[in-house]
Amino acid sequence: MATFRDLLNAAKSEITEIDTATAAERIGAGAVVLDVREPDEYDQGALPDAIHIPRGHLEAQVEGRLLDKTKQVVVYCAGGVRSAFAAKTLQELGYADVLSVAGGFGKWKDEGRPWKTPVVLTADQRNRYQRHLLLPEVGVAGQAKLLGAKVLMLGAGGLGSPAALYLAAAGVGTIGIVDMDEVDASNLQRQILHNMDRIGDRKVDSAKKTIALLNPDVNVVTYDTRLDASNIMDIIAGYDVIVDGADNFPSRYLLNDASVKLGIPVVHGSIFRFEGMVSVFHPTEGPTYRDMVPEPPPAELAPSCAEAGVLGVLPGIIGSIQALETIKVILGLGDALIGRILAVDTTEMTFRTFKLQADPSNPVTYANRDKILIQDLEGLCAPGLAH
């Protein structure tokens, strides 16, 4: 009958073992790092960017976490025993290039190689964000990014309502809300942050109550004020992403210029009757709002939703897409709508994407940020953030 030592020697005879120096080289060249220790060991310290799957869960979870079986995988445990068995298992599952680190994390740490204490979620957070944690593209590290992120909502109306709800549900740690309006019965057809009991309340207060009931992890910062040139720089500074739910041109141009000056990406959304659009204006990576609309149109050619109407569910669609794009920007996930405009027509149920190019004559750019003047554009249309 085989002993444990026999099984270990057999496993090592079928895999490739490397020392910590070689492991560091392979990781530096882009190999995936897999930690197969127990959760309490991992929580005390791990290699940077390591994917953690305890050895006992490897067979059940690895194919959902390591999708590319052709990519080189460097596996480690505490001393090199569990990683040897794990490497053999990975080879049996079809992973083509698997390496086990002799000496494991203990030797790696003793040699002074880089490691870090991983972000640890509470039991309640692991339960709340369980579906995020199952996504290899998010996981614990991505959820930690969301919890540490700060997003500013420009408006708590039609677009801001679904966007704020989904960002709060996703665990964005700080959500700022700018709105100077109060809840009206006419808002409730589309502004789902509010309800009948809140009619007459300040919208920022109503929004904060709703979000607090949805997710206690979220810190809601309220700004019950009209955004203008005197306060916008102080308000938006320090936020990672701004969700634009404004319904007027003065606010959009003001936001554009301030966000470009500070290098803050803006997830823009707009709606009209049955149509909507979304784009991501990232000052350091692509075109901005002034590249799309160089000059504001006359007020008579830009009716608000209060004048033209809007289908109540439309802001739910557009605001949800804004929330999705915001999460993608925070996590660096997928292909955000930078340099692209997504146009939605709900009467035909069509989604079309158009390319947006930077306007070479546009002076309001991040490279030119020191010369940008923050000033209000008056006389175009009445200010408001309702949608």
Short mmCIF file of C-alpha atoms in Angstrom, two decimals:
data_model
loop_
_atom_site.label_atom_id
_atom_site.label_comp_id
_atom_site.label_asym_id
_atom_site.label_seq_id
_atom_site.Cartn_x
_atom_site.Cartn_y
_atom_site.Cartn_z
CA MET A 1 0.00 0.00 0.00
CA ALA A 2 1.34 3.42 -1.01
CA THR A 3 2.33 5.89 1.69
CA PHE A 4 1.86 9.64 1.59
CA ARG A 5 5.54 9.98 0.69
CA ASP A 6 5.06 7.56 -2.18
CA LEU A 7 2.10 9.57 -3.50
CA LEU A 8 4.05 12.84 -3.20
CA ASN A 9 7.09 11.42 -5.00
CA ALA A 10 4.81 10.04 -7.72
CA ALA A 11 3.14 13.43 -8.16
CA LYS A 12 6.50 15.24 -8.30
CA SER A 13 7.75 12.80 -10.92
CA GLU A 14 4.92 13.87 -13.23
CA ILE A 15 5.11 17.64 -12.80
CA THR A 16 7.67 20.43 -13.21
CA GLU A 17 9.02 21.98 -10.04
CA ILE A 18 10.80 25.33 -10.04
CA ASP A 19 12.63 27.34 -7.41
CA THR A 20 11.43 30.73 -6.20
CA ALA A 21 13.85 32.67 -8.42
CA THR A 22 12.51 30.95 -11.54
CA ALA A 23 8.98 31.46 -10.27
CA ALA A 24 9.63 35.20 -9.97
CA GLU A 25 10.90 35.28 -13.56
CA ARG A 26 7.89 33.39 -14.91
CA ILE A 27 5.46 35.61 -12.98
CA GLY A 28 7.23 38.69 -14.30
CA ALA A 29 6.78 37.31 -17.82
CA GLY A 30 3.00 37.06 -17.34
CA ALA A 31 2.31 33.66 -15.80
CA VAL A 32 -0.90 33.24 -13.79
CA VAL A 33 -0.26 32.79 -10.06
CA LEU A 34 -2.40 30.26 -8.19
CA ASP A 35 -2.42 30.00 -4.39
CA VAL A 36 -3.84 26.67 -3.12
CA ARG A 37 -3.48 27.27 0.62
CA GLU A 38 -6.33 27.44 3.09
CA PRO A 39 -8.23 30.75 3.53
CA ASP A 40 -6.63 31.55 6.92
CA GLU A 41 -3.15 31.11 5.42
CA TYR A 42 -4.02 33.25 2.39
CA ASP A 43 -5.46 36.03 4.57
CA GLN A 44 -2.12 36.38 6.39
CA GLY A 45 -0.19 37.09 3.20
CA ALA A 46 0.06 36.10 -0.46
CA LEU A 47 1.87 36.83 -3.69
CA PRO A 48 0.56 39.95 -5.45
CA ASP A 49 -2.37 39.27 -7.83
CA ALA A 50 -2.55 35.59 -6.88
CA ILE A 51 -5.78 33.73 -7.60
CA HIS A 52 -6.80 31.88 -4.48
CA ILE A 53 -8.47 28.46 -4.68
CA PRO A 54 -7.96 26.18 -1.65
CA ARG A 55 -6.61 22.76 -2.64
CA GLY A 56 -9.80 21.07 -1.45
CA HIS A 57 -11.90 23.11 -3.89
CA LEU A 58 -9.51 23.03 -6.83
CA GLU A 59 -11.24 20.47 -9.03
CA ALA A 60 -14.64 22.08 -8.56
CA GLN A 61 -13.62 25.71 -9.06
CA VAL A 62 -10.50 26.01 -11.17
CA GLU A 63 -12.09 25.76 -14.63
CA GLY A 64 -14.41 28.62 -13.76
CA ARG A 65 -11.53 30.77 -12.49
CA LEU A 66 -8.67 29.93 -14.88
CA LEU A 67 -10.36 30.03 -18.25
CA ASP A 68 -7.32 29.82 -20.54
CA LYS A 69 -5.80 26.36 -20.24
CA THR A 70 -2.89 27.28 -22.53
CA LYS A 71 -1.56 30.02 -20.23
CA GLN A 72 1.35 29.20 -17.93
CA VAL A 73 0.29 28.67 -14.29
CA VAL A 74 2.63 28.99 -11.31
CA VAL A 75 1.15 27.14 -8.32
CA TYR A 76 2.30 27.57 -4.75
CA CYS A 77 1.29 26.55 -1.23
CA ALA A 78 3.07 26.95 2.11
CA GLY A 79 5.99 24.62 1.39
CA GLY A 80 5.54 22.91 -1.96
CA VAL A 81 3.55 19.79 -1.05
CA ARG A 82 -0.04 20.78 -1.81
CA SER A 83 1.11 22.68 -4.88
CA ALA A 84 2.68 19.51 -6.26
CA PHE A 85 -0.60 17.61 -5.98
CA ALA A 86 -2.45 20.64 -7.36
CA ALA A 87 -0.11 20.84 -10.35
CA LYS A 88 -0.73 17.18 -11.14
CA THR A 89 -4.48 17.73 -10.93
CA LEU A 90 -4.29 20.76 -13.24
CA GLN A 91 -2.37 18.73 -15.81
CA GLU A 92 -5.03 16.02 -15.64
CA LEU A 93 -7.68 18.72 -16.24
CA GLY A 94 -5.92 19.79 -19.43
CA TYR A 95 -3.81 22.77 -18.32
CA ALA A 96 -0.83 22.69 -20.64
CA ASP A 97 1.90 24.50 -18.72
CA VAL A 98 1.84 24.13 -14.93
CA LEU A 99 4.73 24.78 -12.53
CA SER A 100 4.90 24.04 -8.80
CA VAL A 101 7.05 26.26 -6.56
CA ALA A 102 9.42 24.27 -4.38
CA GLY A 103 9.56 25.75 -0.90
CA GLY A 104 6.29 27.60 -1.45
CA PHE A 105 5.27 30.85 0.17
CA GLY A 106 7.48 30.22 3.22
CA LYS A 107 10.67 30.28 1.17
CA TRP A 108 9.39 33.12 -1.04
CA LYS A 109 8.76 35.29 2.02
CA ASP A 110 12.02 34.32 3.77
CA GLU A 111 13.96 35.48 0.71
CA GLY A 112 12.36 38.90 0.91
CA ARG A 113 10.41 38.62 -2.31
CA PRO A 114 7.29 40.81 -2.75
CA TRP A 115 4.08 39.77 -1.06
CA LYS A 116 1.10 41.56 0.41
CA THR A 117 -1.72 41.08 2.86
CA PRO A 118 -4.82 40.46 0.71
CA VAL A 119 -8.00 42.41 1.16
CA VAL A 120 -10.27 40.46 3.46
CA LEU A 121 -14.04 40.71 3.13
CA THR A 122 -16.24 40.12 6.13
CA ALA A 123 -18.53 37.09 6.21
CA ASP A 124 -21.49 39.36 5.51
CA GLN A 125 -19.71 40.92 2.54
CA ARG A 126 -18.76 37.54 1.12
CA ASN A 127 -22.39 36.54 1.30
CA ARG A 128 -23.69 39.82 -0.14
CA TYR A 129 -21.25 39.93 -3.08
CA GLN A 130 -21.10 36.17 -3.61
CA ARG A 131 -22.12 36.38 -7.29
CA HIS A 132 -19.37 38.93 -7.93
CA LEU A 133 -16.78 36.76 -6.20
CA LEU A 134 -17.62 33.87 -8.53
CA LEU A 135 -16.64 35.98 -11.55
CA PRO A 136 -12.90 35.59 -12.30
CA GLU A 137 -12.92 39.10 -13.74
CA VAL A 138 -14.10 40.52 -10.40
CA GLY A 139 -13.32 38.23 -7.48
CA VAL A 140 -12.24 39.48 -4.06
CA ALA A 141 -9.72 41.95 -5.51
CA GLY A 142 -12.29 43.50 -7.82
CA GLN A 143 -14.89 43.71 -5.08
CA ALA A 144 -12.33 45.44 -2.90
CA LYS A 145 -11.80 47.99 -5.69
CA LEU A 146 -15.52 48.64 -5.79
CA LEU A 147 -15.70 49.05 -2.03
CA GLY A 148 -12.84 51.52 -2.19
CA ALA A 149 -14.23 53.48 -5.14
CA LYS A 150 -15.87 56.90 -5.02
CA VAL A 151 -18.55 57.74 -7.60
CA LEU A 152 -20.36 61.07 -7.90
CA MET A 153 -23.93 61.09 -9.23
CA LEU A 154 -24.88 64.32 -10.98
CA GLY A 155 -28.61 64.16 -10.29
CA ALA A 156 -30.93 61.88 -8.31
CA GLY A 157 -33.61 61.77 -11.00
CA GLY A 158 -34.48 59.46 -13.85
CA LEU A 159 -30.93 58.45 -14.80
CA GLY A 160 -29.39 58.86 -11.38
CA SER A 161 -31.99 56.61 -9.73
CA PRO A 162 -31.21 53.28 -11.46
CA ALA A 163 -27.52 54.09 -11.70
CA ALA A 164 -27.25 54.84 -7.98
CA LEU A 165 -29.26 51.77 -7.01
CA TYR A 166 -27.13 49.38 -9.05
CA LEU A 167 -23.85 50.98 -8.00
CA ALA A 168 -24.92 50.77 -4.37
CA ALA A 169 -26.00 47.16 -4.79
CA ALA A 170 -22.63 46.40 -6.41
CA GLY A 171 -20.85 47.73 -3.34
CA VAL A 172 -19.36 51.00 -4.55
CA GLY A 173 -18.08 52.28 -1.22
CA THR A 174 -18.78 56.01 -1.56
CA ILE A 175 -21.57 57.51 -3.63
CA GLY A 176 -21.91 61.27 -3.80
CA ILE A 177 -25.20 62.76 -4.96
CA VAL A 178 -25.67 66.32 -6.27
CA ASP A 179 -29.25 67.56 -6.56
CA MET A 180 -31.04 70.70 -5.41
CA ASP A 181 -34.61 69.56 -6.08
CA GLU A 182 -37.35 68.01 -3.96
CA VAL A 183 -39.45 64.94 -4.69
CA ASP A 184 -42.61 65.61 -6.65
CA ALA A 185 -45.42 63.21 -7.54
CA SER A 186 -44.61 63.70 -11.24
CA ASN A 187 -41.14 62.23 -10.62
CA LEU A 188 -42.38 58.82 -9.51
CA GLN A 189 -43.18 57.59 -13.02
CA ARG A 190 -39.42 57.07 -13.54
CA GLN A 191 -37.35 58.19 -10.52
CA ILE A 192 -37.25 54.95 -8.59
CA LEU A 193 -35.04 56.20 -5.75
CA HIS A 194 -38.12 57.94 -4.35
CA ASN A 195 -41.66 57.00 -3.30
CA MET A 196 -45.03 58.47 -2.23
CA ASP A 197 -43.94 58.88 1.37
CA ARG A 198 -41.04 61.10 0.26
CA ILE A 199 -43.03 63.68 -1.70
CA GLY A 200 -41.83 67.09 -0.58
CA ASP A 201 -38.52 65.72 0.79
CA ARG A 202 -35.20 66.86 -0.59
CA LYS A 203 -34.10 64.42 -3.28
CA VAL A 204 -30.64 63.93 -1.84
CA ASP A 205 -32.16 62.97 1.52
CA SER A 206 -34.62 60.58 -0.11
CA ALA A 207 -31.83 59.00 -2.17
CA LYS A 208 -29.65 58.53 0.90
CA LYS A 209 -32.45 56.77 2.78
CA THR A 210 -33.11 54.38 -0.11
CA ILE A 211 -29.45 53.48 -0.56
CA ALA A 212 -28.94 52.98 3.18
CA LEU A 213 -31.77 50.44 3.20
CA LEU A 214 -30.24 48.65 0.20
CA ASN A 215 -26.61 48.39 1.29
CA PRO A 216 -25.13 49.54 4.62
CA ASP A 217 -21.60 49.24 3.15
CA VAL A 218 -22.16 52.41 1.12
CA ASN A 219 -21.29 55.84 2.43
CA VAL A 220 -23.64 58.38 0.80
CA VAL A 221 -22.38 61.97 0.62
CA THR A 222 -25.08 64.51 -0.29
CA TYR A 223 -24.75 67.92 -1.96
CA ASP A 224 -28.08 69.74 -1.80
CA THR A 225 -26.94 72.52 -4.09
CA ARG A 226 -26.90 73.74 -7.65
CA LEU A 227 -23.63 72.82 -9.32
CA ASP A 228 -21.93 75.93 -10.67
CA ALA A 229 -18.50 77.33 -11.42
CA SER A 230 -18.01 78.41 -7.80
CA ASN A 231 -18.37 74.92 -6.29
CA ILE A 232 -17.88 72.26 -8.95
CA MET A 233 -14.11 71.82 -8.54
CA ASP A 234 -14.41 71.34 -4.79
CA ILE A 235 -17.31 68.91 -5.15
CA ILE A 236 -15.94 66.61 -7.86
CA ALA A 237 -12.32 66.54 -6.68
CA GLY A 238 -11.42 63.15 -5.21
CA TYR A 239 -14.07 61.13 -7.05
CA ASP A 240 -12.97 58.30 -9.33
CA VAL A 241 -15.89 58.47 -11.78
CA ILE A 242 -18.78 60.88 -12.35
CA VAL A 243 -22.18 59.66 -13.58
CA ASP A 244 -23.78 62.44 -15.59
CA GLY A 245 -27.56 62.54 -15.16
CA ALA A 246 -27.97 66.23 -16.03
CA ASP A 247 -30.73 67.30 -18.43
CA ASN A 248 -29.37 70.66 -19.54
CA PHE A 249 -26.45 71.97 -21.55
CA PRO A 250 -24.99 74.44 -19.02
CA SER A 251 -24.48 71.61 -16.51
CA ARG A 252 -23.00 69.29 -19.12
CA TYR A 253 -20.44 71.80 -20.39
CA LEU A 254 -19.55 72.87 -16.88
CA LEU A 255 -19.07 69.25 -15.85
CA ASN A 256 -17.04 68.50 -18.97
CA ASP A 257 -14.60 71.34 -18.43
CA ALA A 258 -14.11 70.65 -14.72
CA SER A 259 -13.74 66.89 -15.20
CA VAL A 260 -11.24 67.36 -18.04
CA LYS A 261 -9.21 69.77 -15.91
CA LEU A 262 -9.05 67.16 -13.11
CA GLY A 263 -8.76 64.10 -15.38
CA ILE A 264 -11.90 62.41 -14.01
CA PRO A 265 -13.86 60.12 -16.37
CA VAL A 266 -17.55 60.93 -16.90
CA VAL A 267 -20.15 58.31 -17.80
CA HIS A 268 -22.63 60.34 -19.80
CA GLY A 269 -26.27 59.46 -20.34
CA SER A 270 -29.09 61.35 -22.00
CA ILE A 271 -32.70 60.54 -22.87
CA PHE A 272 -35.44 62.03 -25.04
CA ARG A 273 -38.92 60.58 -25.48
CA PHE A 274 -38.16 56.95 -26.49
CA GLU A 275 -34.45 57.28 -27.24
CA GLY A 276 -31.30 57.42 -25.19
CA MET A 277 -27.55 57.37 -25.46
CA VAL A 278 -24.52 56.51 -23.34
CA SER A 279 -20.83 57.30 -23.72
CA VAL A 280 -17.75 57.41 -21.50
CA PHE A 281 -15.82 60.65 -21.68
CA HIS A 282 -12.38 59.81 -20.31
CA PRO A 283 -10.12 62.89 -20.45
CA THR A 284 -6.86 60.91 -20.39
CA GLU A 285 -7.93 58.15 -22.77
CA GLY A 286 -10.40 59.46 -25.35
CA PRO A 287 -12.81 62.13 -26.58
CA THR A 288 -14.94 64.21 -24.24
CA TYR A 289 -18.34 65.89 -24.35
CA ARG A 290 -17.07 68.93 -26.28
CA ASP A 291 -15.76 66.59 -28.98
CA MET A 292 -19.31 65.27 -29.40
CA VAL A 293 -21.13 68.60 -29.05
CA PRO A 294 -18.64 71.44 -29.70
CA GLU A 295 -21.20 74.19 -29.19
CA PRO A 296 -24.47 74.18 -27.23
CA PRO A 297 -27.58 74.45 -29.41
CA PRO A 298 -30.12 77.24 -28.93
CA ALA A 299 -32.55 76.65 -26.08
CA GLU A 300 -35.51 76.33 -28.47
CA LEU A 301 -33.81 73.37 -30.16
CA ALA A 302 -33.10 71.57 -26.90
CA PRO A 303 -36.39 70.88 -25.11
CA SER A 304 -36.19 69.22 -21.73
CA CYS A 305 -37.98 66.02 -20.75
CA ALA A 306 -40.50 68.19 -18.91
CA GLU A 307 -41.41 69.73 -22.24
CA ALA A 308 -41.10 66.74 -24.57
CA GLY A 309 -41.88 63.82 -22.24
CA VAL A 310 -40.04 60.56 -21.69
CA LEU A 311 -41.14 56.92 -21.46
CA GLY A 312 -40.78 56.02 -17.79
CA VAL A 313 -38.77 52.82 -18.29
CA LEU A 314 -36.25 54.44 -20.67
CA PRO A 315 -34.11 56.10 -17.97
CA GLY A 316 -34.06 52.72 -16.22
CA ILE A 317 -32.38 51.21 -19.28
CA ILE A 318 -29.95 54.05 -19.88
CA GLY A 319 -29.15 54.57 -16.19
CA SER A 320 -28.43 50.86 -15.77
CA ILE A 321 -26.01 50.96 -18.70
CA GLN A 322 -24.34 53.95 -17.07
CA ALA A 323 -23.90 51.92 -13.88
CA LEU A 324 -22.41 49.05 -15.89
CA GLU A 325 -19.95 51.35 -17.66
CA THR A 326 -18.99 52.90 -14.33
CA ILE A 327 -18.17 49.48 -12.89
CA LYS A 328 -16.15 48.62 -16.01
CA VAL A 329 -14.12 51.82 -15.63
CA ILE A 330 -13.47 51.14 -11.93
CA LEU A 331 -12.38 47.55 -12.54
CA GLY A 332 -10.66 48.11 -15.89
CA LEU A 333 -13.03 45.47 -17.19
CA GLY A 334 -13.83 44.79 -20.83
CA ASP A 335 -14.13 47.53 -23.43
CA ALA A 336 -15.74 50.66 -21.99
CA LEU A 337 -17.62 53.09 -24.22
CA ILE A 338 -14.58 55.36 -24.54
CA GLY A 339 -14.59 56.92 -28.00
CA ARG A 340 -17.95 55.33 -28.74
CA ILE A 341 -21.58 56.37 -28.45
CA LEU A 342 -24.25 53.76 -27.74
CA ALA A 343 -27.61 54.90 -29.13
CA VAL A 344 -30.79 53.15 -28.00
CA ASP A 345 -34.15 53.41 -29.76
CA THR A 346 -36.80 51.62 -27.73
CA THR A 347 -39.54 51.95 -30.35
CA GLU A 348 -37.53 49.71 -32.69
CA MET A 349 -35.49 48.17 -29.85
CA THR A 350 -32.21 48.83 -31.61
CA PHE A 351 -28.79 49.37 -30.08
CA ARG A 352 -26.32 51.09 -32.37
CA THR A 353 -22.73 52.08 -31.65
CA PHE A 354 -21.01 55.02 -33.31
CA LYS A 355 -17.35 56.01 -33.13
CA LEU A 356 -16.49 59.38 -31.61
CA GLN A 357 -13.27 61.06 -32.64
CA ALA A 358 -11.43 63.79 -30.77
CA ASP A 359 -11.90 67.23 -32.34
CA PRO A 360 -8.41 68.65 -33.06
CA SER A 361 -9.80 72.19 -32.73
CA ASN A 362 -11.18 71.53 -29.23
CA PRO A 363 -9.04 73.51 -26.75
CA VAL A 364 -10.58 71.86 -23.66
CA THR A 365 -8.27 68.86 -23.32
CA TYR A 366 -6.39 67.23 -20.47
CA ALA A 367 -3.08 68.15 -22.10
CA ASN A 368 -4.25 71.78 -22.02
CA ARG A 369 -5.78 71.50 -18.54
CA ASP A 370 -3.81 74.34 -16.96
CA LYS A 371 -5.46 76.81 -19.34
CA ILE A 372 -9.04 75.61 -18.86
CA LEU A 373 -11.30 78.24 -17.31
CA ILE A 374 -14.22 76.97 -15.25
CA GLN A 375 -17.19 79.20 -15.96
CA ASP A 376 -20.96 78.95 -16.17
CA LEU A 377 -22.84 79.00 -19.46
CA GLU A 378 -25.96 81.01 -18.87
CA GLY A 379 -29.08 81.65 -20.91
CA LEU A 380 -29.29 78.30 -22.69
CA CYS A 381 -32.00 76.56 -20.71
CA ALA A 382 -33.20 76.37 -17.17
CA PRO A 383 -30.89 74.41 -14.84
CA GLY A 384 -32.14 71.14 -13.45
CA LEU A 385 -31.20 67.52 -12.88
CA ALA A 386 -34.55 65.80 -12.95
CA HIS A 387 -34.89 63.94 -16.24
#
